[in-house]
Coordinates of C-alpha atoms in Angstrom, one line a residue:
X1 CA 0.0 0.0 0.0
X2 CA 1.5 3.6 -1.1
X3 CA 2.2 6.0 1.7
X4 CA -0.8 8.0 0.0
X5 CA -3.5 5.9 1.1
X6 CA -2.3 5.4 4.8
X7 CA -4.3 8.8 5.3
X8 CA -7.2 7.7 8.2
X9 CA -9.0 10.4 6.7
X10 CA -9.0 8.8 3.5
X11 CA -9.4 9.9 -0.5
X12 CA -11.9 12.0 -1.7
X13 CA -12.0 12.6 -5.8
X14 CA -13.9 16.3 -5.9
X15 CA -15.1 17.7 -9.5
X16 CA -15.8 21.3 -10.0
X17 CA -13.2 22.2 -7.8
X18 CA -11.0 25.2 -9.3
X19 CA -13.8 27.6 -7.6
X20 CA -16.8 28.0 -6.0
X21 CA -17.9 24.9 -3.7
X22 CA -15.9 22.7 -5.3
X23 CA -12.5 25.0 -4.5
X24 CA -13.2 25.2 -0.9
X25 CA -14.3 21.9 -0.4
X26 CA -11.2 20.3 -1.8
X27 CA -9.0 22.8 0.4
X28 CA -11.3 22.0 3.2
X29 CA -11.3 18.4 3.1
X30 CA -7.6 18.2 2.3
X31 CA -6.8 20.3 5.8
X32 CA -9.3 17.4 7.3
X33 CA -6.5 14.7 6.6
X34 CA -8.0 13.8 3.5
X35 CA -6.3 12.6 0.6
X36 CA -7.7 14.9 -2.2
X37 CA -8.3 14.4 -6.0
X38 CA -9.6 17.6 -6.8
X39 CA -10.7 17.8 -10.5
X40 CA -10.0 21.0 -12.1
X41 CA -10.1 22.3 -16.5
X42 CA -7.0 24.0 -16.9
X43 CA -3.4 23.8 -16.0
X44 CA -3.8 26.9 -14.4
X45 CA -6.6 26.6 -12.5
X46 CA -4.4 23.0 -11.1
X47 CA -1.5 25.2 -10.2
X48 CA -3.5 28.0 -8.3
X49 CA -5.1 24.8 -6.2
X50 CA -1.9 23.2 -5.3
X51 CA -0.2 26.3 -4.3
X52 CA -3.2 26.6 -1.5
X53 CA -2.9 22.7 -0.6
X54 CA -0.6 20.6 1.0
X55 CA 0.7 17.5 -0.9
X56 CA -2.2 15.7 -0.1
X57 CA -3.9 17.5 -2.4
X58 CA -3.4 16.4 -6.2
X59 CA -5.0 18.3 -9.1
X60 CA -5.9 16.4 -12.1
X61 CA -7.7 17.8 -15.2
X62 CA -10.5 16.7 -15.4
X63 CA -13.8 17.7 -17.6
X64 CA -16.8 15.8 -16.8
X65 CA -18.1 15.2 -20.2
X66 CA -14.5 13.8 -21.6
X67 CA -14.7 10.3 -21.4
X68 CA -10.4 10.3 -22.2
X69 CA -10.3 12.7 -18.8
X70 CA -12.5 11.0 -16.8
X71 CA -10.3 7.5 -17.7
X72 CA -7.2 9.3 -16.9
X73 CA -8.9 10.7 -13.7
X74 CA -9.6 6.9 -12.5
X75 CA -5.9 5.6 -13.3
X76 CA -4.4 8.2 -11.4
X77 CA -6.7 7.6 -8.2
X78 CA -6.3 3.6 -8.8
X79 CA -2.3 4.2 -9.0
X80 CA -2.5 6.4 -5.4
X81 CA -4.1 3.3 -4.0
X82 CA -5.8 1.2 -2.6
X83 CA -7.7 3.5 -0.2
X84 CA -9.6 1.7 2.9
X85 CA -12.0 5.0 2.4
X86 CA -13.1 6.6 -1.1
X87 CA -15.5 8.9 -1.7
X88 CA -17.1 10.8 -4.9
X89 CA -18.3 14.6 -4.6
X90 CA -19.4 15.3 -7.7
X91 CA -20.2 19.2 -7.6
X92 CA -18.7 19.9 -11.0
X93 CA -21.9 22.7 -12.3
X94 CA -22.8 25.2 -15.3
X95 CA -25.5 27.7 -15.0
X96 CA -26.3 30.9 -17.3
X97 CA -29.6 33.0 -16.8
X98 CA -32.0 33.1 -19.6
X99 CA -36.2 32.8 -20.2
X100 CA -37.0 29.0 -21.2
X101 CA -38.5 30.8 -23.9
X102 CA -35.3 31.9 -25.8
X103 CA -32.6 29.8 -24.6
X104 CA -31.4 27.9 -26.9
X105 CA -31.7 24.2 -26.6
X106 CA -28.2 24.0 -27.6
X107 CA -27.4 25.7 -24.7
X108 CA -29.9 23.2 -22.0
X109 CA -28.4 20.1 -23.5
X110 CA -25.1 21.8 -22.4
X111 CA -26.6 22.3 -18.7
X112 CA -27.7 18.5 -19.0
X113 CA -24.0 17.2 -20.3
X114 CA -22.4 18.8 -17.4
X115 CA -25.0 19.0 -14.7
X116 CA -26.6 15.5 -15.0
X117 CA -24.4 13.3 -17.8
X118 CA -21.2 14.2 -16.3
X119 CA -22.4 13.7 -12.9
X120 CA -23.5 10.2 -14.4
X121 CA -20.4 8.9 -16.0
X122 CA -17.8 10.3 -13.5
X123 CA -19.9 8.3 -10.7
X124 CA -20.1 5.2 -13.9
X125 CA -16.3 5.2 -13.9
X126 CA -15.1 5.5 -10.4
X127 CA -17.5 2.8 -8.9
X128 CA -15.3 -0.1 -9.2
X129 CA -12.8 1.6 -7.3
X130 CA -15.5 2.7 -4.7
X131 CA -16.7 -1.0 -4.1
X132 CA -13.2 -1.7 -3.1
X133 CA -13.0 0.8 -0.2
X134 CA -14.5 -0.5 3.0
X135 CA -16.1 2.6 3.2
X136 CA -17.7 3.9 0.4
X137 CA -19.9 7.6 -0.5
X138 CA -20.9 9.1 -3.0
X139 CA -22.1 12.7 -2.5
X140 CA -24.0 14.9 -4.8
X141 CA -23.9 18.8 -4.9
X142 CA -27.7 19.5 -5.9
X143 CA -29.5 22.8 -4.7
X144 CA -32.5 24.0 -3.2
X145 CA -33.4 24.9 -7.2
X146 CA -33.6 20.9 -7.2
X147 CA -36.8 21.1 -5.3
X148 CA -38.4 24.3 -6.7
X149 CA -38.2 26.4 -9.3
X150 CA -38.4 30.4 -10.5
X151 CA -37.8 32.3 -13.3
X152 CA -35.1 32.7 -16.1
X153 CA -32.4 29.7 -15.0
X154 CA -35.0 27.1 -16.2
X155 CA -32.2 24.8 -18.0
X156 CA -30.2 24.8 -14.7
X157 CA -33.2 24.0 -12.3
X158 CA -34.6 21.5 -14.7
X159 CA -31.1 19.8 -14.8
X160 CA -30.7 20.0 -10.5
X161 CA -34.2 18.2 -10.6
X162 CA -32.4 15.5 -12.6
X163 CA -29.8 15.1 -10.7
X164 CA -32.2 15.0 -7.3
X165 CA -34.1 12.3 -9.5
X166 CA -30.4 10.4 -10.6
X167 CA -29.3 10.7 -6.6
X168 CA -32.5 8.8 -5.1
X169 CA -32.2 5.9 -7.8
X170 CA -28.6 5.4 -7.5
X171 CA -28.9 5.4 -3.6
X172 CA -31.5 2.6 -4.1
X173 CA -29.3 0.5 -6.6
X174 CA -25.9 0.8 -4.8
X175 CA -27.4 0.1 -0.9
X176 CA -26.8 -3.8 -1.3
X177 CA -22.9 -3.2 -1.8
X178 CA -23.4 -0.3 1.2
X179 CA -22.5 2.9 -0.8
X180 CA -24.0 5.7 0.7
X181 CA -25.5 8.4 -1.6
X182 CA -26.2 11.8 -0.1
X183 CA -27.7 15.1 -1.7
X184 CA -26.4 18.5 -0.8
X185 CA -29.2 21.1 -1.2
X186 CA -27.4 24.7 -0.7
X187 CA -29.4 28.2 -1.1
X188 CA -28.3 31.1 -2.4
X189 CA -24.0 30.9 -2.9
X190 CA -21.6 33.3 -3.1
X191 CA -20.2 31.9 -5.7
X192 CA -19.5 32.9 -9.4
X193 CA -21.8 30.8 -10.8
X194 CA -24.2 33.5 -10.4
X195 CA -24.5 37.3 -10.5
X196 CA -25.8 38.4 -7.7
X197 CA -27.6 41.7 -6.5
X198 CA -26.2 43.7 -3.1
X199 CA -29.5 43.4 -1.5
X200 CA -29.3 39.8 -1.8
X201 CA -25.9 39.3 -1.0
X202 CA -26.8 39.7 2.5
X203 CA -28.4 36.7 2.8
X204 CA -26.0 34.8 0.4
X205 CA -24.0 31.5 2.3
X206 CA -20.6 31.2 1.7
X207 CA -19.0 28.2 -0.7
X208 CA -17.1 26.9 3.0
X209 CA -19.9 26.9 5.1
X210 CA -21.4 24.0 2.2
X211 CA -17.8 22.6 2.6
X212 CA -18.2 22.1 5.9
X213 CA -21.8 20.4 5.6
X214 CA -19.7 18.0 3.0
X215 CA -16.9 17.0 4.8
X216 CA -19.8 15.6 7.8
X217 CA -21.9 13.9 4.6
X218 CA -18.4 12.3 3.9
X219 CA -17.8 11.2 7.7
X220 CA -21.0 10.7 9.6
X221 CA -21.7 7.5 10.8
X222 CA -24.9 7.0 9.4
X223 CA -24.5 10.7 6.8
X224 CA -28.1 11.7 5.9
X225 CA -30.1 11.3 2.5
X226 CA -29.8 15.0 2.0
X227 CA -28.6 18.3 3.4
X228 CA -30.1 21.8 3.2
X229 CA -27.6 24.2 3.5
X230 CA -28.9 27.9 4.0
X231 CA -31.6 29.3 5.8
X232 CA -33.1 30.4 2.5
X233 CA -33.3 26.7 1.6
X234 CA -34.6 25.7 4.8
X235 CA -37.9 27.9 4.1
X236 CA -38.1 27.0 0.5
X237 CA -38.3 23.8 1.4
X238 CA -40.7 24.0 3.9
X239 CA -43.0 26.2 2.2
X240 CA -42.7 23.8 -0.4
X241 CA -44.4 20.7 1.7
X242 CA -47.3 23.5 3.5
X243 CA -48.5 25.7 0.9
X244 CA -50.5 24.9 -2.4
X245 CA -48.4 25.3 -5.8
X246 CA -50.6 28.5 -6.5
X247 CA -50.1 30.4 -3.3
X248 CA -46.2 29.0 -3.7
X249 CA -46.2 30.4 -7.3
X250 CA -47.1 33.3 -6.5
X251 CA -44.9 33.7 -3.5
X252 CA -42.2 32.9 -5.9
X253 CA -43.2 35.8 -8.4
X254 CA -43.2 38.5 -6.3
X255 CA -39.4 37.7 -4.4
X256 CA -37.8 36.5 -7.3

């Protein structure tokens, strides 16, 4: 066994991560002890992350809809093994704002590719690794805009309710071999995925504070089926299980 996988924390493979949730959770996770993979699209973006890291932390190109990456992304993990803990956070995301009206569907098969698709086939690829860990999660970064919706970022919502839809079968077909699938449902992030007004970037949560919710999916002992991150989330939610669709709608049209 390689010095690399004697960490008790384990190995983590992270996609998305040169910013946003995906940044801070690899940094985050790799100050936890972990052994991190952190998937990143450009040699720059991999030299900014391991300046930040410690030598635990290893980024490896990694775009979720290239089948050549994703191979190359599962040699280099197998290689750094075996690991007696593995996980999968695929958080790896595209938005852009837009009525469903005009978008281009171009453009929402692109949100699909990345959002749900690459999701898909990373998880695919990395599996027969993850049935060899003793301890084995997989955790999905979804939103609160995978339970609701509002207007103009249609493609994006439509492809977070896939991926809520994705993350309750796959947590049903992997229990017999004892993979754990959780869902991470964050509100509104400060995060440059999305522009955001002043007024609302009061009530904005930051990309560590989902980090942090993370790391405890990835090391509870029995991790939930899904976190809401956010107190904007937490009264989405809720409002979505006690009010009808029509008073919810219109709710929704008047604060967003």
């Amino acid at each position: 066994m390689s010095s690399a996988s004697s960490s008790t924390a384990g190995a983590v493979v992270v996609t998305g991560a040169a910013k946003g949730i995906g940044e801070a959770t690899a940094l985050h996770l790799d100050a936890k002890g972990f052994r991190v993979f952190a998937g990143v699209r450009t040699e720059a973006d991999a030299a900014a992350l391991r300046e930040r890291g410690s030598d635990r932390l290893v980024p490896m190109l990694l775009e979720v809809t290239d089948e050549a990456d994703i191979a190359r992304a599962v040699e280099t993990v197998k290689q750094s093994g075996p690991f007696e803990r593995l996980a999968l956070v695929n958080n790896a995301a595209v938005s852009s704002p837009g009525p469903l009206e005009f978008v281009p569907v171009s453009e929402v098969r692109a949100h699909f590719e990345v959002n749900v698709l690459g999701a898909l086939a990373v998880t695919q690829a990395f599996l027969p690794l993850i049935r060899e860990a003793r301890d084995r999660r997989i955790v999905n970064v979804s939103s609160v805009n995978g339970r609701l919706a509002w207007r103009y970022i249609g493609p994006y919502i439509a492809s977070k309710h896939a991926l809520e839809g994705l993350s309750d079968t796959l947590r049903m077909e992997l229990h017999r071999w004892g993979i754990r699938v959780s869902v991470i449902q964050p509100g509104a992030i400060d995060t440059p995925m999305f522009e955001t007004s002043r007024e609302r970037g009061r009530r904005i949560i930051s990309p560590e504070r989902v980090a942090r919710v993370i790391h405890r999916a990835l090391t509870a002992r029995r991790p939930r089926i899904r976190y809401v991150v956010g107190w904007d989330a937490h009264l989405a939610l809720l409002l979505t299980h006690l009010l009808p669709y029509r008073v919810l709608d219109w709710i929704m049209l008047r604060t967003h």
